[in-house]
């Protein structure tokens, strides 16, 4: 049970950090200006659960095919990459947002699900879920990554409604990148230790 709990906590924390300053947070804020917050949260939850289910499936296939020590090294390198990606920023142009909004479907809930699903495909948080999924069992990673993503987007929606566009995006990006660098360095160290042991 401790492995389940650690996988749940680690994946929730990692994805929460990955979502900070990500373009899908901007999508969530944008959707919250058009639809009720509860509809947006429910739509994001469903879309995230589907995308992250696919992510842990891919992670399970990778985990079965590759040795643990090399997976740990690769995960550490990936987390360093995510740190650099976070520092660089992840912008969504007005054109991308208009294109997503033009795909509206009658139901606000379905619209939110579809827009968020499309925005999340190939995103940093999807790749981070795959990375964490190679280290833990799929179920806690799936639950944790979904919880982390929804929690980060819920905060973004709440802050966005209070502060508008005056959020310190640069400070959020630097903080999230630092956490990725620390986690990446720790995983690289652990992977190297396992290879040398």
mmCIF file of C-alpha atoms in Angstrom, residues 24-25 27-48 108-109 112-113 116 150 153-154 157:
data_model
loop_
_atom_site.group_PDB
_atom_site.id
_atom_site.type_symbol
_atom_site.label_atom_id
_atom_site.label_comp_id
_atom_site.label_asym_id
_atom_site.label_seq_id
_atom_site.Cartn_x
_atom_site.Cartn_y
_atom_site.Cartn_z
ATOM 1 C CA UNK A 24 -3.665 24.317 -20.673
ATOM 2 C CA UNK A 25 -3.928 26.512 -17.584
ATOM 3 C CA UNK A 27 -7.179 27.312 -21.702
ATOM 4 C CA UNK A 28 -8.854 26.583 -18.346
ATOM 5 C CA UNK A 29 -8.921 30.306 -17.464
ATOM 6 C CA UNK A 30 -10.308 31.164 -20.884
ATOM 7 C CA UNK A 31 -13.042 28.524 -20.620
ATOM 8 C CA UNK A 32 -13.951 29.802 -17.149
ATOM 9 C CA UNK A 33 -14.722 33.216 -18.626
ATOM 10 C CA UNK A 34 -17.339 31.623 -20.902
ATOM 11 C CA UNK A 35 -18.803 28.810 -18.806
ATOM 12 C CA UNK A 36 -19.635 28.106 -15.172
ATOM 13 C CA UNK A 37 -16.592 27.144 -13.091
ATOM 14 C CA UNK A 38 -18.177 23.790 -12.111
ATOM 15 C CA UNK A 39 -18.768 22.898 -15.778
ATOM 16 C CA UNK A 40 -15.149 23.747 -16.599
ATOM 17 C CA UNK A 41 -13.784 21.699 -13.674
ATOM 18 C CA UNK A 42 -15.934 18.676 -14.584
ATOM 19 C CA UNK A 43 -14.998 18.908 -18.265
ATOM 20 C CA UNK A 44 -11.300 19.236 -17.450
ATOM 21 C CA UNK A 45 -11.516 16.253 -15.078
ATOM 22 C CA UNK A 46 -13.059 13.982 -17.715
ATOM 23 C CA UNK A 47 -10.660 15.100 -20.479
ATOM 24 C CA UNK A 48 -7.643 14.730 -18.189
ATOM 25 C CA UNK A 108 -20.916 23.425 -22.568
ATOM 26 C CA UNK A 109 -19.621 20.329 -20.766
ATOM 27 C CA UNK A 112 -14.961 21.992 -22.444
ATOM 28 C CA UNK A 113 -14.045 18.286 -22.657
ATOM 29 C CA UNK A 116 -9.235 20.572 -23.147
ATOM 30 C CA UNK A 150 -7.390 19.321 -11.905
ATOM 31 C CA UNK A 153 -6.320 24.172 -13.105
ATOM 32 C CA UNK A 154 -8.825 24.825 -10.315
ATOM 33 C CA UNK A 157 -9.494 29.326 -12.587
#
